[in-house]
Amino acid sequence: MYIGIDIGGTTIKIGIVDEKGEIIYRDSTLTKVELGYEKVKDDLIDLINKAIKLSKSKGYDIKSIGIGVPGVTDPNSDYVVYATNLKWRNAPLGKDLKSTYDIPIYIDNDATVAGIAESVKGITKGYKNSVFLTLGTGVGSGIIINNKVYSGSHNKGSEIGHIIVGENFYDCNCGNNGCLETFASATAISKYTHKLINEGYNDEEFMDALKSNDNIIDTKLVFELAKKGNKLALKSVERMTDYLAIGLANIINLIDPDIIAIGGGVSKAGEYLIEKINKKIINYVIFKEGEITQISLSQLGNEAGIIGAALISEYK
Amino acid sequence: MYIGIDIGGTTIKIGIVDEKGEIIYRDSTLTKVELGYEKVKDDLIDLINKAIKLSKSKGYDIKSIGIGVPGVTDPNSDYVVYATNLKWRNAPLGKDLKSTYDIPIYIDNDATVAGIAESVKGITKGYKNSVFLTLGTGVGSGIIINNKVYSGSHNKGSEIGHIIVGENFYDCNCGNNGCLETFASATAISKYTHKLINEGYNDEEFMDALKSNDNIIDTKLVFELAKKGNKLALKSVERMTDYLAIGLANIINLIDPDIIAIGGGVSKAGEYLIEKINKKIINYVIFKEGEITQISLSQLGNEAGIIGAALISEYK
């Protein structure tokens, strides 16, 4: 048995998980971000203590405690180097937990953790080499090579959101121009659609739908209208999928995984998105003959964080 | 002991190589490309037979025969799928050799083989994760992850020359626009410099030097003039290194190797090239703090092909 923890900006979720990725106990608490790292850590320790107590009463042997965080960790899982949504910088979470428990502690980025979960019981299960890409506010990713998490020699790899794939009309949060994130995230879709409207692209159907959506341009609205053939929405979706196809082909031309799983809010566009990508990606893949990397929707939802975190130790 | 063979467009080189990468016997013959695959294969078998005969007389135990080819092989080393300079397509080289010899046969791309050689006794020796990039007429590459060659799930990875890094004024041979190869190869430097001149960029110093170079714009000329501060040459070198830095940062942000070794004709520009890249690359690497991937010139010259080919079996 394993303990898996998913620390998000609003909720901390914990679970006791078996080796097949089944959650057999779950608990949660709110993430009190505003009260600072120490308070969040104390709440976390309370949750872990409860889970360990239960494990003891049931006779479970806990092999490891794994934690997914929305940020960057050091390779030894001692520190969370930074986690913007938690307002953490160099938070000694691993160090603190290692000094509290005799059980091995693993901490990793939430996209990597979700990638592990897909590999345990999701769409990438059974594949040796896979990439998980989450398209949300930003673009996160996790790479699995030879059935192990691959984060590079200095834990700086797997930042697919920041590979440069072209030139864009706005800069990325990281300071560069042309990052995949600025073309393929939910934020990117919204910004580009805004730009078209601001430049005078006039589409009555779109503007009517926008009004009914509280004047908010989000991915759901844009994809729903694109599916109906709305021209403005389609223009935005075509551009997004053009660059996403380039980004995915860059991954394929470089590391050629068995499969790339697409998750995150934007993936709710479903098979419509996958079909568009597949049509475009073949143009950019250098070796087009024979079998190529499969592009699929991820399968796991909210529980991926707990499952993947629980099983980090098996993927290290 | 190992037999290593480097099949180039003009010469086939063979060597008996020890486990440290020392060549203790060498031979060669011209590659009779125009006479077709069968003739080249027969000449190759003659070379191998001579090497095996010598090995027997000296009491060497040959563990494997490895071959580097300027093209793409299938994962089982049965076929050379294509090799443009040899005019081969689906040449059954591995199949033919496997039916001729009782010794294991390995065939791989020449850039991958050169990457192995650097790892055996060159600049990437001792590093677990490395990338070798050869900047010549095109851009080739070899990836080593966890001390093994990494070519992906369908042998289609490690095509760094064809990752897309921007938009360019001419299309790549592969049919796409924006491939790293069209910015960072010797061909790319020449084409861009030509373009500047054709567009009326007038530089007397450059034009004088060009005349003394038989009116040929090559990498050597451009870099030599850039080092002297010539404006036209510098403009070309700055653009090339801008995009090369983006390409290298894409590799780092994705797979974060210990080291990237730069070889091929363009690398003769030496430390001047490395310094320029290093200054630019840090802008594009997402995690700038702490240790990052080292960028270095490759160390081995002409013999890399024999050494790397000989030791393919140790990297599979």
XYZ file of C-alpha atoms in Angstrom:
632
model
C 0.000 0.000 0.000
C 1.014 3.584 -0.691
C -0.091 6.996 0.517
C -0.707 9.529 -2.245
C -1.264 13.247 -1.721
C -2.372 15.886 -4.210
C -1.673 19.430 -2.995
C -3.686 21.868 -5.085
C -4.262 25.578 -4.710
C -7.671 24.981 -3.070
C -7.687 21.417 -1.689
C -5.262 18.881 -0.280
C -6.402 15.370 -1.158
C -4.972 12.208 0.357
C -5.557 8.550 -0.378
C -4.362 5.093 0.518
C -3.728 3.414 -2.809
C -2.870 -0.172 -3.750
C -0.267 -1.202 -6.327
C -2.908 -1.303 -9.059
C -3.859 2.315 -8.447
C -7.126 1.601 -6.600
C -7.918 4.181 -3.916
C -9.158 2.360 -0.834
C -9.321 5.322 1.565
C -9.621 9.018 0.893
C -9.702 12.260 2.861
C -9.182 15.948 2.148
C -8.931 19.427 3.625
C -8.842 22.953 2.265
C -5.426 24.378 1.363
C -4.994 27.424 3.589
C -2.565 29.100 1.209
C -2.934 32.508 2.870
C -1.789 31.131 6.232
C 1.558 30.166 4.763
C 3.690 27.065 4.329
C 3.898 26.019 7.985
C 0.117 25.863 8.415
C -0.360 23.926 5.160
C 2.358 21.516 6.251
C 0.732 21.020 9.666
C -2.642 20.293 8.035
C -0.904 17.870 5.711
C 0.764 16.076 8.624
C -2.648 15.736 10.316
C -4.016 14.090 7.164
C -1.007 11.765 6.899
C -1.242 10.816 10.578
C -4.894 9.863 10.151
C -4.076 7.750 7.104
C -1.179 6.025 8.872
C -3.337 5.321 11.934
C -5.947 3.715 9.718
C -3.265 1.732 7.883
C -1.977 0.367 11.181
C -5.468 -0.640 12.327
C -6.046 -2.446 9.020
C -2.569 -4.017 8.986
C -1.494 -2.227 5.773
C 2.212 -1.924 5.085
C 2.812 1.595 3.682
C 5.780 1.462 1.291
C 6.055 5.173 0.569
C 4.367 8.560 0.790
C 4.187 10.439 -2.502
C 3.114 14.035 -3.040
C 2.228 15.947 -6.172
C 2.668 19.720 -6.081
C 1.799 22.417 -8.625
C 5.407 23.502 -8.991
C 9.014 22.451 -9.223
C 10.831 20.189 -6.798
C 14.494 19.407 -6.315
C 15.683 15.957 -7.456
C 15.974 14.675 -3.855
C 12.410 15.668 -2.943
C 13.769 17.806 -0.106
C 12.477 21.153 -1.300
C 9.643 22.538 -3.358
C 11.753 25.055 -5.278
C 8.689 27.037 -6.165
C 4.946 26.618 -6.444
C 3.298 29.832 -7.564
C -0.294 28.915 -6.605
C 0.821 27.868 -3.132
C 3.036 30.955 -2.789
C 5.923 28.679 -1.842
C 9.570 29.267 -2.628
C 12.173 26.778 -1.391
C 9.625 25.222 0.977
C 11.384 22.378 2.851
C 8.398 20.026 2.566
C 10.396 16.868 1.868
C 12.955 17.633 4.571
C 10.199 18.262 7.103
C 8.315 15.077 6.246
C 11.478 12.961 6.148
C 12.278 14.090 9.687
C 8.711 13.264 10.783
C 8.211 9.814 9.241
C 10.275 6.641 8.798
C 8.555 6.014 5.465
C 10.284 7.041 2.180
C 8.986 10.420 0.911
C 8.705 11.350 -2.778
C 7.592 14.708 -4.160
C 7.129 15.590 -7.796
C 5.421 18.031 -10.110
C 1.669 17.549 -10.558
C 1.874 17.008 -14.321
C 4.524 14.318 -13.840
C 2.314 12.739 -11.179
C -0.715 12.762 -13.502
C 1.496 11.148 -16.156
C 2.361 8.374 -13.698
C -1.329 7.839 -12.935
C -2.141 7.478 -16.650
C 0.661 4.939 -16.856
C -0.643 2.976 -13.832
C -4.272 2.712 -14.888
C -4.994 5.162 -17.666
C -4.474 5.519 -21.393
C -0.682 5.105 -21.337
C -0.798 1.861 -19.316
C 1.426 -0.835 -20.806
C 3.559 1.603 -22.799
C 7.264 1.893 -22.023
C 7.725 5.451 -23.321
C 4.965 8.011 -22.872
C 4.387 11.720 -22.537
C 1.525 13.323 -20.640
C 0.628 16.849 -21.664
C -1.840 18.907 -19.651
C -3.356 21.856 -21.480
C -4.849 24.195 -18.895
C -4.049 27.742 -17.804
C -0.511 26.746 -18.729
C 0.967 23.675 -20.363
C 2.498 21.057 -18.063
C 4.026 17.718 -18.892
C 5.466 14.488 -17.600
C 7.773 12.139 -19.475
C 8.104 8.406 -18.840
C 11.008 6.608 -20.514
C 11.635 2.901 -20.003
C 8.788 2.820 -17.457
C 10.456 5.427 -15.246
C 9.851 9.147 -14.783
C 12.383 11.065 -16.833
C 13.151 14.588 -15.601
C 16.660 14.973 -16.969
C 20.071 15.268 -15.405
C 19.299 18.389 -13.334
C 15.551 17.877 -12.880
C 14.982 20.630 -15.457
C 13.494 18.591 -18.282
C 9.924 17.827 -19.202
C 9.067 21.519 -19.643
C 7.263 21.042 -22.906
C 5.175 24.173 -22.346
C 8.331 26.197 -22.845
C 9.744 24.693 -25.996
C 9.740 27.409 -28.635
C 7.690 26.589 -31.723
C 7.278 29.922 -33.510
C 6.764 33.624 -32.974
C 3.742 34.908 -31.091
C 2.020 38.261 -30.597
C 2.514 38.160 -26.825
C 5.345 36.994 -24.589
C 5.189 34.013 -22.258
C 5.194 34.443 -18.467
C 8.709 32.990 -18.548
C 9.895 36.044 -20.471
C 10.428 34.344 -23.843
C 8.471 34.574 -27.027
C 7.049 31.606 -28.898
C 6.650 29.047 -26.087
C 4.156 26.262 -26.867
C 2.190 27.410 -23.807
C 1.423 30.726 -25.528
C -0.208 28.890 -28.438
C -1.844 25.808 -26.931
C -3.064 26.643 -23.401
C -6.555 27.764 -22.430
C -5.035 31.205 -21.840
C -3.595 31.222 -25.353
C -6.927 30.368 -26.983
C -8.643 33.123 -25.048
C -5.948 35.716 -25.835
C -5.889 34.981 -29.540
C -9.684 35.078 -29.823
C -9.713 38.403 -27.947
C -7.096 39.685 -30.360
C -9.180 38.782 -33.400
C -12.197 40.606 -31.952
C -10.132 43.627 -30.940
C -8.746 43.811 -34.451
C -12.274 44.088 -35.767
C -13.097 40.512 -36.723
C -16.859 40.751 -36.715
C -18.857 37.583 -36.140
C -22.429 38.026 -34.996
C -22.967 34.393 -34.037
C -19.848 34.442 -31.884
C -20.751 37.743 -30.226
C -24.239 36.461 -29.354
C -22.841 33.316 -27.788
C -20.261 35.417 -25.962
C -23.013 37.521 -24.381
C -24.758 34.360 -23.138
C -21.421 33.318 -21.620
C -21.165 36.438 -19.414
C -18.776 37.910 -22.026
C -16.119 35.419 -21.046
C -14.045 33.894 -23.837
C -13.084 30.473 -22.549
C -11.947 27.246 -24.212
C -15.369 25.626 -23.797
C -17.115 28.443 -25.659
C -14.545 28.561 -28.449
C -14.516 24.805 -29.052
C -18.308 24.481 -28.850
C -18.722 27.176 -31.483
C -15.919 25.744 -33.621
C -17.659 22.376 -33.623
C -20.761 24.139 -34.974
C -18.633 25.630 -37.766
C -18.442 29.194 -36.432
C -15.740 30.975 -38.423
C -14.165 33.068 -35.693
C -13.995 30.133 -33.290
C -12.605 27.912 -36.033
C -9.890 30.429 -36.851
C -8.798 30.321 -33.227
C -8.968 26.521 -32.993
C -7.071 26.029 -36.260
C -4.226 28.241 -35.093
C -4.078 26.524 -31.701
C -4.007 23.052 -33.261
C -1.443 24.108 -35.902
C 1.055 25.010 -33.216
C 0.088 22.139 -30.920
C 0.782 19.786 -33.837
C 4.210 21.404 -34.287
C 4.922 21.027 -30.564
C 3.834 17.390 -30.523
C 5.839 16.652 -33.678
C 8.892 18.242 -32.040
C 8.432 15.770 -29.172
C 8.041 12.894 -31.636
C 11.033 13.908 -33.771
C 13.107 14.173 -30.611
C 12.012 11.330 -28.326
C 9.432 9.351 -30.343
C 7.322 7.969 -27.464
C 4.761 5.173 -27.874
C 1.962 7.545 -26.921
C 1.232 11.140 -25.959
C -1.770 11.624 -23.659
C -3.525 14.994 -23.679
C -5.205 16.105 -20.444
C -6.223 19.325 -18.700
C -9.181 21.602 -19.306
C -8.598 22.062 -23.041
C -8.752 18.269 -23.542
C -12.458 18.455 -22.738
C -12.824 19.402 -26.414
C -12.518 15.635 -26.804
C -11.986 13.564 -29.952
C -12.645 16.685 -32.049
C -9.321 18.030 -30.768
C -7.478 14.735 -31.252
C -8.739 14.368 -34.832
C -7.594 17.879 -35.727
C -4.160 17.269 -34.208
C -3.728 13.903 -35.925
C -4.533 15.392 -39.327
C -1.879 18.080 -38.847
C 0.844 16.253 -36.968
C 1.747 13.887 -39.797
C 2.938 16.914 -41.806
C 5.623 17.630 -39.250
C 6.746 14.132 -38.272
C 9.903 13.435 -40.237
C 9.417 9.680 -40.696
C 5.830 9.275 -41.800
C 5.930 5.619 -42.843
C 4.980 2.802 -40.477
C 3.735 3.148 -36.944
C 4.024 6.533 -35.280
C 3.343 7.902 -31.816
C -0.318 7.615 -30.840
C -2.060 10.807 -29.664
C -4.922 10.172 -27.206
C -7.053 11.866 -24.597
C -6.023 11.141 -21.024
C -8.482 8.907 -19.139
C -8.223 9.791 -15.480
C -9.880 12.786 -13.938
C -9.622 14.288 -10.491
C -8.147 11.219 -8.848
C -5.053 11.099 -11.064
C -3.274 13.317 -8.527
C -3.706 10.890 -5.625
C -3.021 7.753 -7.684
C 0.062 9.094 -9.421
C 1.515 10.581 -6.237
C 1.024 7.303 -4.387
C 3.025 5.422 -6.994
C 5.887 7.897 -7.636
C 8.245 5.506 -5.827
C 7.558 2.775 -8.400
C 8.515 5.129 -11.235
C 11.785 6.432 -9.817
C 37.253 -6.883 -29.195
C 34.762 -5.394 -31.625
C 34.650 -4.717 -35.337
C 33.497 -1.208 -36.264
C 32.616 -0.042 -39.765
C 31.925 3.463 -41.034
C 30.175 3.471 -44.407
C 30.475 6.940 -45.916
C 29.585 8.239 -49.359
C 33.215 8.011 -50.505
C 35.014 5.529 -48.205
C 34.219 2.419 -46.171
C 36.431 2.324 -43.098
C 36.821 -0.714 -40.839
C 38.615 -1.195 -37.551
C 39.161 -3.704 -34.783
C 38.486 -1.784 -31.601
C 38.939 -2.665 -27.943
C 36.441 -1.920 -25.185
C 38.158 1.389 -24.408
C 37.680 2.577 -27.978
C 41.301 2.089 -29.086
C 41.610 1.106 -32.747
C 44.193 -1.669 -33.047
C 43.729 -2.504 -36.727
C 42.343 -0.458 -39.575
C 41.581 -0.865 -43.257
C 39.452 0.877 -45.861
C 38.206 0.832 -49.431
C 36.364 3.243 -51.708
C 32.568 3.151 -51.618
C 31.480 2.242 -55.142
C 28.110 3.883 -54.775
C 27.455 3.910 -58.535
C 27.822 0.111 -58.747
C 24.878 -0.375 -56.398
C 24.160 -1.999 -53.046
C 25.276 -5.547 -53.903
C 28.783 -4.443 -54.936
C 29.203 -2.228 -51.849
C 28.037 -5.131 -49.678
C 30.508 -7.530 -51.333
C 33.380 -5.088 -50.776
C 32.256 -4.722 -47.172
C 32.219 -8.496 -46.674
C 35.765 -8.686 -48.057
C 36.879 -6.096 -45.491
C 35.095 -7.928 -42.666
C 36.583 -11.292 -43.720
C 40.098 -9.823 -43.628
C 39.468 -8.356 -40.167
C 38.046 -11.650 -38.871
C 40.985 -13.610 -40.310
C 43.399 -11.285 -38.524
C 41.378 -11.560 -35.306
C 41.587 -15.352 -35.432
C 45.364 -15.291 -36.029
C 45.793 -12.958 -33.035
C 43.347 -14.895 -30.860
C 40.902 -11.953 -30.522
C 37.331 -12.759 -29.524
C 35.050 -10.528 -31.649
C 31.908 -9.757 -29.626
C 29.978 -7.895 -32.322
C 30.157 -6.150 -35.675
C 28.762 -2.611 -35.687
C 28.118 -0.410 -38.691
C 27.367 3.297 -38.976
C 25.491 4.431 -42.084
C 24.551 7.921 -43.305
C 20.839 7.172 -43.142
C 18.028 5.532 -41.250
C 17.935 1.928 -40.092
C 15.118 -0.216 -38.764
C 15.193 -1.033 -35.046
C 16.326 -4.640 -35.648
C 19.278 -3.594 -37.811
C 17.914 -5.738 -40.655
C 17.428 -2.977 -43.191
C 18.856 0.413 -44.026
C 15.521 2.094 -44.692
C 17.217 4.806 -46.678
C 20.621 6.381 -47.111
C 20.517 9.181 -49.665
C 24.273 9.484 -50.254
C 24.561 5.728 -50.810
C 21.442 5.698 -53.010
C 20.040 2.890 -50.836
C 16.389 2.297 -50.037
C 15.406 -0.710 -47.931
C 18.849 -2.238 -48.410
C 18.899 -5.573 -46.493
C 22.419 -5.001 -45.131
C 21.732 -6.392 -41.656
C 19.842 -9.408 -42.982
C 22.646 -10.192 -45.423
C 25.378 -9.892 -42.804
C 23.417 -11.861 -40.214
C 23.124 -14.740 -42.694
C 26.876 -14.523 -43.415
C 28.318 -14.301 -39.889
C 27.682 -15.928 -36.527
C 28.633 -12.686 -34.775
C 25.887 -10.244 -33.609
C 25.350 -7.417 -36.140
C 24.335 -3.852 -35.199
C 23.621 -1.013 -37.611
C 22.808 2.567 -36.679
C 22.755 6.091 -38.009
C 26.174 7.779 -38.328
C 25.287 10.649 -35.978
C 24.142 8.203 -33.301
C 27.374 6.265 -33.821
C 29.464 9.438 -33.470
C 27.523 10.171 -30.262
C 28.473 6.743 -28.924
C 32.136 7.392 -29.773
C 32.081 10.692 -27.859
C 30.593 8.789 -24.943
C 33.256 6.054 -25.097
C 36.326 8.289 -25.253
C 35.291 11.823 -26.133
C 33.779 14.865 -24.464
C 30.623 13.143 -23.203
C 32.524 10.307 -21.521
C 31.277 9.630 -17.998
C 27.936 11.370 -18.529
C 24.741 9.330 -18.243
C 22.585 11.557 -20.472
C 24.104 13.242 -23.506
C 23.199 14.582 -26.912
C 25.540 14.724 -29.875
C 24.675 17.255 -32.567
C 26.499 17.336 -35.872
C 26.201 20.583 -37.816
C 27.209 19.893 -41.398
C 25.345 19.971 -44.703
C 22.403 18.944 -42.558
C 21.918 18.577 -38.798
C 22.185 15.066 -37.379
C 21.988 13.890 -33.797
C 22.334 11.035 -31.386
C 20.795 10.800 -27.928
C 22.157 8.757 -25.036
C 19.902 8.320 -21.997
C 20.962 6.256 -18.992
C 24.129 5.249 -20.868
C 22.155 3.691 -23.722
C 21.307 4.925 -27.205
C 17.793 6.342 -27.189
C 16.014 6.321 -30.554
C 12.435 6.180 -29.339
C 9.678 3.613 -29.529
C 9.634 3.358 -33.333
C 13.258 4.289 -34.043
C 12.020 7.692 -35.225
C 13.441 9.910 -32.508
C 16.685 11.844 -32.281
C 15.852 13.908 -35.380
C 16.838 17.194 -33.830
C 17.543 18.735 -37.227
C 13.830 18.635 -37.899
C 12.411 20.131 -34.743
C 10.676 23.353 -35.719
C 12.054 26.462 -34.031
C 10.605 29.370 -36.011
C 9.726 30.492 -39.502
C 12.326 30.630 -42.244
C 12.622 32.172 -45.714
C 13.141 28.786 -47.362
C 11.676 25.329 -46.807
C 13.575 22.338 -45.499
C 14.329 19.324 -47.726
C 11.809 17.441 -45.596
C 9.047 19.719 -46.906
C 8.448 21.654 -43.702
C 9.288 25.206 -42.810
C 11.285 26.227 -39.743
C 13.367 23.083 -39.101
C 16.496 23.708 -37.005
C 18.511 22.373 -39.944
C 17.432 25.352 -42.059
C 18.890 27.762 -39.499
C 21.946 26.007 -38.077
C 23.546 23.857 -40.793
C 26.415 24.865 -43.075
C 23.832 25.039 -45.864
C 21.697 27.411 -43.793
C 24.579 29.800 -43.098
C 25.444 29.906 -46.780
C 21.840 30.438 -47.900
C 21.166 33.240 -45.439
C 24.393 35.028 -46.315
C 23.546 34.727 -50.017
C 20.116 36.137 -49.263
C 21.573 39.201 -47.524
C 23.841 39.892 -50.494
C 21.057 39.350 -53.027
C 18.906 41.794 -51.097
C 21.582 44.414 -51.562
C 23.506 44.206 -48.289
C 26.725 45.828 -49.434
C 29.896 44.944 -47.557
C 33.153 45.602 -49.404
C 35.334 43.669 -46.958
C 33.089 40.621 -47.271
C 32.949 40.817 -51.064
C 36.749 41.038 -51.295
C 37.176 37.994 -49.089
C 34.510 36.196 -51.101
C 36.460 36.768 -54.314
C 39.575 35.267 -52.716
C 37.436 32.265 -51.763
C 36.485 31.487 -55.403
C 33.157 33.232 -54.759
C 32.053 30.397 -52.498
C 30.175 31.340 -49.339
C 31.020 28.599 -46.858
C 30.934 28.328 -43.086
C 34.685 28.740 -42.777
C 34.639 32.069 -44.642
C 31.645 33.425 -42.743
C 32.993 32.512 -39.303
C 36.509 33.749 -40.074
C 35.134 37.118 -41.122
C 32.718 37.243 -38.188
C 35.615 36.690 -35.802
C 37.310 39.732 -37.385
C 34.164 41.773 -36.739
C 32.865 41.898 -40.318
C 29.269 43.134 -40.141
C 27.697 40.999 -42.859
C 29.325 37.821 -41.545
C 28.337 38.723 -37.992
C 24.723 39.260 -39.020
C 24.698 35.749 -40.435
C 26.450 34.208 -37.432
C 24.165 35.989 -34.942
C 21.061 34.690 -36.671
C 22.450 31.168 -36.850
C 23.413 31.141 -33.187
C 20.082 32.716 -32.143
C 18.163 29.785 -33.596
C 20.737 27.207 -32.575
C 20.360 28.482 -29.006
C 16.578 28.071 -29.281
C 17.015 24.528 -30.621
C 19.450 23.592 -27.875
C 17.206 25.144 -25.216
C 14.279 23.124 -26.594
C 16.379 19.999 -26.045
C 17.281 21.153 -22.540
C 13.712 22.111 -21.595
C 12.541 18.732 -22.839
C 15.226 16.208 -21.866
C 17.792 18.190 -19.864
C 20.916 16.125 -20.649
C 24.200 16.461 -18.732
C 25.951 17.665 -21.868
C 25.380 18.493 -25.531
C 28.388 17.947 -27.809
C 28.577 19.922 -31.050
C 30.398 18.309 -33.964
C 30.427 18.459 -37.761
C 31.960 21.009 -40.117
C 30.346 24.069 -38.502
C 31.888 23.139 -35.133
C 35.293 24.038 -36.594
C 34.328 27.605 -35.671
C 35.484 26.402 -32.245
C 35.076 28.056 -28.861
C 33.894 31.246 -30.577
C 30.729 29.323 -31.522
C 30.321 27.753 -28.075
C 30.699 31.126 -26.333
C 28.052 32.714 -28.532
C 25.641 29.832 -27.922
C 26.204 29.832 -24.177
C 25.482 33.569 -23.949
C 22.167 33.105 -25.760
C 20.968 29.748 -24.501
C 20.422 30.883 -20.910
C 17.660 33.205 -22.158
C 15.632 30.253 -23.354
C 16.290 27.682 -20.624
C 13.303 27.798 -18.313
C 15.122 26.976 -15.057
C 18.174 29.203 -15.053
C 19.288 28.684 -11.470
C 21.839 26.026 -10.525
C 23.680 23.698 -12.839
C 22.487 23.442 -16.418
C 23.389 21.337 -19.430
C 26.969 21.890 -20.575
C 27.521 22.783 -24.245
C 30.888 21.643 -25.631
C 32.720 20.951 -28.855
C 32.991 17.274 -29.736
C 36.506 15.847 -29.396
C 36.820 13.016 -31.857
C 37.452 13.499 -35.539
C 37.454 11.056 -38.417
C 37.794 7.945 -36.282
C 34.567 8.514 -34.346
C 32.703 6.499 -36.980
C 34.781 3.329 -36.491
C 34.957 3.624 -32.692
C 31.251 4.344 -32.205
C 30.147 1.638 -34.637
C 32.360 -0.933 -32.927
C 30.717 -0.233 -29.587
C 27.046 0.068 -30.623
C 26.350 -3.282 -28.923
C 27.438 -1.856 -25.549
C 24.957 1.020 -25.898
C 21.888 -1.014 -26.873
